[in-house]
Amino acid sequence: GGNYNEITGNTMIGFRDGIHIDDDTDVIIEDNYIESRFWGIYANNAHGEHIIRNNEFVKYSGDGEWFVYATNMDNIIIEDNTFSGVGGSGFYINNTGADIKSNLLITPGRAIEITNQAGMEIANNTIIGDGDTDYAIHISNLSAPIVRNNIIQGFQNGIYDDNVLANN
């Protein structure tokens, strides 16, 4: 972890967790291959804008947490990545602006959870579940991202929007 870091061009194999950037500011994670058992990227109470672009994430065990866990930052950009896991869930975004675009996300858990006045846009993603998971995209607690042009397969429900705001 650390502020204003660029983590690029790495291969990380066999770790419990991928990258922890708690309380860090403006980190760029780009062009990496990351295998982990639990967290892919853990960014609790981070600051500024974080960019996760053109990476491949693999969860190789049935254990697991979220591929990307992001809370309380200004914005996170998650684009052009591949996420494939046999355990855990996809993206948890809480109280954070989020642009989630052009990703392939394969997960047996909930794919994307947007909560607590979070989100901006979820577009052009392919989201694949195992058929037993409740929601591909779960939006709640005064969050109102634009959701468009996504391919969703293998979930009990595609999109769940539980708030009083109008979503596009």
PDB file of C-alpha atoms in Angstrom:
ATOM      1  CA  GLY A   1       0.000   0.000   0.000  1.00  0.00           C
ATOM      2  CA  GLY A   2       0.863   3.672  -0.113  1.00  0.00           C
ATOM      3  CA  ASN A   3      -0.293   6.926  -1.646  1.00  0.00           C
ATOM      4  CA  TYR A   4       0.014   7.767  -5.355  1.00  0.00           C
ATOM      5  CA  ASN A   5       1.434   4.348  -6.267  1.00  0.00           C
ATOM      6  CA  GLU A   6       1.329   2.765  -9.698  1.00  0.00           C
ATOM      7  CA  ILE A   7       1.241  -1.026  -9.532  1.00  0.00           C
ATOM      8  CA  THR A   8       1.808  -2.197 -13.111  1.00  0.00           C
ATOM      9  CA  GLY A   9       3.063  -5.228 -15.031  1.00  0.00           C
ATOM     10  CA  ASN A  10       3.276  -7.690 -12.132  1.00  0.00           C
ATOM     11  CA  THR A  11       2.461 -11.369 -11.728  1.00  0.00           C
ATOM     12  CA  MET A  12       1.256 -12.274  -8.212  1.00  0.00           C
ATOM     13  CA  ILE A  13       0.553 -15.970  -7.642  1.00  0.00           C
ATOM     14  CA  GLY A  14      -0.423 -18.019  -4.592  1.00  0.00           C
ATOM     15  CA  PHE A  15      -1.254 -15.300  -2.075  1.00  0.00           C
ATOM     16  CA  ARG A  16      -4.099 -15.159   0.423  1.00  0.00           C
ATOM     17  CA  ASP A  17      -4.908 -11.578  -0.682  1.00  0.00           C
ATOM     18  CA  GLY A  18      -3.992  -9.535  -3.708  1.00  0.00           C
ATOM     19  CA  ILE A  19      -3.466  -5.815  -3.011  1.00  0.00           C
ATOM     20  CA  HIS A  20      -4.396  -3.888   0.161  1.00  0.00           C
ATOM     21  CA  ILE A  21      -4.722  -0.135  -0.309  1.00  0.00           C
ATOM     22  CA  ASP A  22      -6.586   0.797   2.887  1.00  0.00           C
ATOM     23  CA  ASP A  23      -6.503   4.523   3.642  1.00  0.00           C
ATOM     24  CA  ASP A  24      -4.362   5.080   0.514  1.00  0.00           C
ATOM     25  CA  THR A  25      -4.841   7.869  -2.038  1.00  0.00           C
ATOM     26  CA  ASP A  26      -4.934   7.783  -5.867  1.00  0.00           C
ATOM     27  CA  VAL A  27      -3.534   4.329  -6.653  1.00  0.00           C
ATOM     28  CA  ILE A  28      -3.329   2.943 -10.212  1.00  0.00           C
ATOM     29  CA  ILE A  29      -3.403  -0.852 -10.636  1.00  0.00           C
ATOM     30  CA  GLU A  30      -2.845  -1.733 -14.280  1.00  0.00           C
ATOM     31  CA  ASP A  31      -1.674  -4.641 -16.486  1.00  0.00           C
ATOM     32  CA  ASN A  32      -1.238  -7.194 -13.659  1.00  0.00           C
ATOM     33  CA  TYR A  33      -2.020 -10.896 -13.229  1.00  0.00           C
ATOM     34  CA  ILE A  34      -3.213 -11.568  -9.663  1.00  0.00           C
ATOM     35  CA  GLU A  35      -4.162 -14.934  -8.131  1.00  0.00           C
ATOM     36  CA  SER A  36      -5.528 -14.947  -4.583  1.00  0.00           C
ATOM     37  CA  ARG A  37      -7.698 -16.999  -2.225  1.00  0.00           C
ATOM     38  CA  PHE A  38      -9.632 -14.161  -0.549  1.00  0.00           C
ATOM     39  CA  TRP A  39      -9.464 -10.467  -1.491  1.00  0.00           C
ATOM     40  CA  GLY A  40      -8.394  -9.268  -4.922  1.00  0.00           C
ATOM     41  CA  ILE A  41      -8.157  -5.570  -4.031  1.00  0.00           C
ATOM     42  CA  TYR A  42      -9.106  -4.342  -0.572  1.00  0.00           C
ATOM     43  CA  ALA A  43      -9.554  -0.558  -0.428  1.00  0.00           C
ATOM     44  CA  ASN A  44     -11.373   0.200   2.812  1.00  0.00           C
ATOM     45  CA  ASN A  45     -11.594   3.924   3.614  1.00  0.00           C
ATOM     46  CA  ALA A  46      -9.360   4.832   0.697  1.00  0.00           C
ATOM     47  CA  HIS A  47      -9.133   8.385  -0.639  1.00  0.00           C
ATOM     48  CA  GLY A  48      -9.124  10.144  -3.999  1.00  0.00           C
ATOM     49  CA  GLU A  49      -9.537   8.255  -7.266  1.00  0.00           C
ATOM     50  CA  HIS A  50      -8.310   4.707  -7.783  1.00  0.00           C
ATOM     51  CA  ILE A  51      -7.948   3.079 -11.192  1.00  0.00           C
ATOM     52  CA  ILE A  52      -8.078  -0.691 -11.779  1.00  0.00           C
ATOM     53  CA  ARG A  53      -7.516  -1.293 -15.482  1.00  0.00           C
ATOM     54  CA  ASN A  54      -6.535  -4.148 -17.791  1.00  0.00           C
ATOM     55  CA  ASN A  55      -5.784  -6.727 -15.088  1.00  0.00           C
ATOM     56  CA  GLU A  56      -6.579 -10.408 -14.757  1.00  0.00           C
ATOM     57  CA  PHE A  57      -7.769 -11.597 -11.342  1.00  0.00           C
ATOM     58  CA  VAL A  58      -8.204 -15.278 -10.462  1.00  0.00           C
ATOM     59  CA  LYS A  59      -9.616 -16.736  -7.229  1.00  0.00           C
ATOM     60  CA  TYR A  60      -8.352 -20.297  -7.163  1.00  0.00           C
ATOM     61  CA  SER A  61     -10.110 -21.569  -4.023  1.00  0.00           C
ATOM     62  CA  GLY A  62     -13.669 -21.881  -2.774  1.00  0.00           C
ATOM     63  CA  ASP A  63     -12.753 -19.512   0.056  1.00  0.00           C
ATOM     64  CA  GLY A  64     -13.214 -15.924  -0.580  1.00  0.00           C
ATOM     65  CA  GLU A  65     -14.333 -12.442  -0.188  1.00  0.00           C
ATOM     66  CA  TRP A  66     -14.760  -9.754  -2.845  1.00  0.00           C
ATOM     67  CA  PHE A  67     -12.581  -9.309  -5.913  1.00  0.00           C
ATOM     68  CA  VAL A  68     -12.769  -5.548  -5.289  1.00  0.00           C
ATOM     69  CA  TYR A  69     -13.864  -4.074  -1.949  1.00  0.00           C
ATOM     70  CA  ALA A  70     -13.987  -0.258  -2.084  1.00  0.00           C
ATOM     71  CA  THR A  71     -15.386   2.120   0.522  1.00  0.00           C
ATOM     72  CA  ASN A  72     -15.442   5.854   1.213  1.00  0.00           C
ATOM     73  CA  MET A  73     -13.203   7.069  -1.617  1.00  0.00           C
ATOM     74  CA  ASP A  74     -14.058   9.794  -4.133  1.00  0.00           C
ATOM     75  CA  ASN A  75     -14.125   7.503  -7.166  1.00  0.00           C
ATOM     76  CA  ILE A  76     -12.983   4.133  -8.433  1.00  0.00           C
ATOM     77  CA  ILE A  77     -12.621   3.191 -12.085  1.00  0.00           C
ATOM     78  CA  ILE A  78     -12.793  -0.550 -12.815  1.00  0.00           C
ATOM     79  CA  GLU A  79     -12.456  -1.157 -16.549  1.00  0.00           C
ATOM     80  CA  ASP A  80     -11.210  -3.687 -19.095  1.00  0.00           C
ATOM     81  CA  ASN A  81     -10.429  -6.374 -16.493  1.00  0.00           C
ATOM     82  CA  THR A  82     -11.081 -10.108 -16.290  1.00  0.00           C
ATOM     83  CA  PHE A  83     -12.229 -11.533 -12.942  1.00  0.00           C
ATOM     84  CA  SER A  84     -12.718 -15.297 -12.626  1.00  0.00           C
ATOM     85  CA  GLY A  85     -13.325 -17.107  -9.359  1.00  0.00           C
ATOM     86  CA  VAL A  86     -14.513 -20.355  -7.874  1.00  0.00           C
ATOM     87  CA  GLY A  87     -15.274 -18.658  -4.539  1.00  0.00           C
ATOM     88  CA  GLY A  88     -16.294 -15.307  -3.135  1.00  0.00           C
ATOM     89  CA  SER A  89     -18.057 -12.406  -4.825  1.00  0.00           C
ATOM     90  CA  GLY A  90     -17.378  -9.641  -7.341  1.00  0.00           C
ATOM     91  CA  PHE A  91     -17.362  -5.928  -6.436  1.00  0.00           C
ATOM     92  CA  TYR A  92     -18.531  -4.254  -3.218  1.00  0.00           C
ATOM     93  CA  ILE A  93     -18.818  -0.472  -3.600  1.00  0.00           C
ATOM     94  CA  ASN A  94     -19.899   1.563  -0.552  1.00  0.00           C
ATOM     95  CA  ASN A  95     -20.121   5.368  -0.386  1.00  0.00           C
ATOM     96  CA  THR A  96     -17.902   5.645  -3.463  1.00  0.00           C
ATOM     97  CA  GLY A  97     -18.377   6.926  -6.985  1.00  0.00           C
ATOM     98  CA  ALA A  98     -17.740   4.017  -9.339  1.00  0.00           C
ATOM     99  CA  ASP A  99     -17.328   3.624 -13.081  1.00  0.00           C
ATOM    100  CA  ILE A 100     -17.467  -0.104 -13.800  1.00  0.00           C
ATOM    101  CA  LYS A 101     -17.057  -0.664 -17.529  1.00  0.00           C
ATOM    102  CA  SER A 102     -16.091  -3.365 -20.028  1.00  0.00           C
ATOM    103  CA  ASN A 103     -15.177  -6.096 -17.532  1.00  0.00           C
ATOM    104  CA  LEU A 104     -15.661  -9.855 -17.649  1.00  0.00           C
ATOM    105  CA  LEU A 105     -16.796 -11.006 -14.207  1.00  0.00           C
ATOM    106  CA  ILE A 106     -17.306 -14.717 -13.458  1.00  0.00           C
ATOM    107  CA  THR A 107     -18.252 -15.419  -9.843  1.00  0.00           C
ATOM    108  CA  PRO A 108     -20.345 -17.851  -7.798  1.00  0.00           C
ATOM    109  CA  GLY A 109     -21.311 -15.027  -5.405  1.00  0.00           C
ATOM    110  CA  ARG A 110     -23.117 -11.715  -5.824  1.00  0.00           C
ATOM    111  CA  ALA A 111     -21.427  -9.973  -8.732  1.00  0.00           C
ATOM    112  CA  ILE A 112     -21.812  -6.256  -7.952  1.00  0.00           C
ATOM    113  CA  GLU A 113     -23.163  -4.635  -4.794  1.00  0.00           C
ATOM    114  CA  ILE A 114     -23.596  -0.850  -4.824  1.00  0.00           C
ATOM    115  CA  THR A 115     -24.720   0.677  -1.521  1.00  0.00           C
ATOM    116  CA  ASN A 116     -24.787   3.811   0.636  1.00  0.00           C
ATOM    117  CA  GLN A 117     -25.066   6.559  -2.016  1.00  0.00           C
ATOM    118  CA  ALA A 118     -22.513   4.882  -4.265  1.00  0.00           C
ATOM    119  CA  GLY A 119     -21.977   4.317  -7.945  1.00  0.00           C
ATOM    120  CA  MET A 120     -21.988   6.312 -11.150  1.00  0.00           C
ATOM    121  CA  GLU A 121     -22.169   3.903 -14.089  1.00  0.00           C
ATOM    122  CA  ILE A 122     -22.151   0.147 -14.697  1.00  0.00           C
ATOM    123  CA  ALA A 123     -21.875  -0.401 -18.452  1.00  0.00           C
ATOM    124  CA  ASN A 124     -20.762  -2.900 -21.100  1.00  0.00           C
ATOM    125  CA  ASN A 125     -19.836  -5.682 -18.650  1.00  0.00           C
ATOM    126  CA  THR A 126     -20.325  -9.417 -19.058  1.00  0.00           C
ATOM    127  CA  ILE A 127     -21.400 -10.898 -15.725  1.00  0.00           C
ATOM    128  CA  ILE A 128     -21.665 -14.678 -15.317  1.00  0.00           C
ATOM    129  CA  GLY A 129     -22.873 -16.576 -12.235  1.00  0.00           C
ATOM    130  CA  ASP A 130     -23.298 -20.233 -11.344  1.00  0.00           C
ATOM    131  CA  GLY A 131     -27.119 -20.216 -11.233  1.00  0.00           C
ATOM    132  CA  ASP A 132     -27.427 -20.294  -7.430  1.00  0.00           C
ATOM    133  CA  THR A 133     -26.562 -16.685  -6.573  1.00  0.00           C
ATOM    134  CA  ASP A 134     -29.324 -14.211  -5.747  1.00  0.00           C
ATOM    135  CA  TYR A 135     -28.389 -11.064  -7.731  1.00  0.00           C
ATOM    136  CA  ALA A 136     -25.940 -10.051 -10.413  1.00  0.00           C
ATOM    137  CA  ILE A 137     -26.276  -6.322  -9.592  1.00  0.00           C
ATOM    138  CA  HIS A 138     -27.704  -5.247  -6.219  1.00  0.00           C
ATOM    139  CA  ILE A 139     -28.313  -1.496  -5.731  1.00  0.00           C
ATOM    140  CA  SER A 140     -29.492  -0.106  -2.376  1.00  0.00           C
ATOM    141  CA  ASN A 141     -29.467   2.683   0.193  1.00  0.00           C
ATOM    142  CA  LEU A 142     -29.846   5.837  -1.948  1.00  0.00           C
ATOM    143  CA  SER A 143     -27.505   4.670  -4.701  1.00  0.00           C
ATOM    144  CA  ALA A 144     -28.505   5.495  -8.276  1.00  0.00           C
ATOM    145  CA  PRO A 145     -25.902   4.435 -10.845  1.00  0.00           C
ATOM    146  CA  ILE A 146     -26.674   4.277 -14.551  1.00  0.00           C
ATOM    147  CA  VAL A 147     -26.870   0.585 -15.511  1.00  0.00           C
ATOM    148  CA  ARG A 148     -26.777  -0.138 -19.240  1.00  0.00           C
ATOM    149  CA  ASN A 149     -25.593  -2.544 -21.950  1.00  0.00           C
ATOM    150  CA  ASN A 150     -24.531  -5.364 -19.595  1.00  0.00           C
ATOM    151  CA  ILE A 151     -24.777  -9.065 -20.388  1.00  0.00           C
ATOM    152  CA  ILE A 152     -25.965 -11.000 -17.328  1.00  0.00           C
ATOM    153  CA  GLN A 153     -26.237 -14.798 -17.157  1.00  0.00           C
ATOM    154  CA  GLY A 154     -26.606 -17.441 -14.442  1.00  0.00           C
ATOM    155  CA  PHE A 155     -28.186 -15.542 -11.531  1.00  0.00           C
ATOM    156  CA  GLN A 156     -31.577 -15.981  -9.882  1.00  0.00           C
ATOM    157  CA  ASN A 157     -32.223 -12.256 -10.514  1.00  0.00           C
ATOM    158  CA  GLY A 158     -30.408  -9.907 -12.845  1.00  0.00           C
ATOM    159  CA  ILE A 159     -30.725  -6.436 -11.278  1.00  0.00           C
ATOM    160  CA  TYR A 160     -32.212  -5.486  -7.916  1.00  0.00           C
ATOM    161  CA  ASP A 161     -32.808  -1.792  -7.183  1.00  0.00           C
ATOM    162  CA  ASP A 162     -33.967  -1.104  -3.620  1.00  0.00           C
ATOM    163  CA  ASN A 163     -34.157   2.645  -3.050  1.00  0.00           C
ATOM    164  CA  VAL A 164     -36.485   5.606  -3.515  1.00  0.00           C
ATOM    165  CA  LEU A 165     -34.348   7.287  -6.197  1.00  0.00           C
ATOM    166  CA  ALA A 166     -35.025   7.019  -9.917  1.00  0.00           C
ATOM    167  CA  ASN A 167     -32.366   4.987 -11.689  1.00  0.00           C
ATOM    168  CA  ASN A 168     -31.611   5.181 -15.380  1.00  0.00           C
TER     169      ASN A 168
END
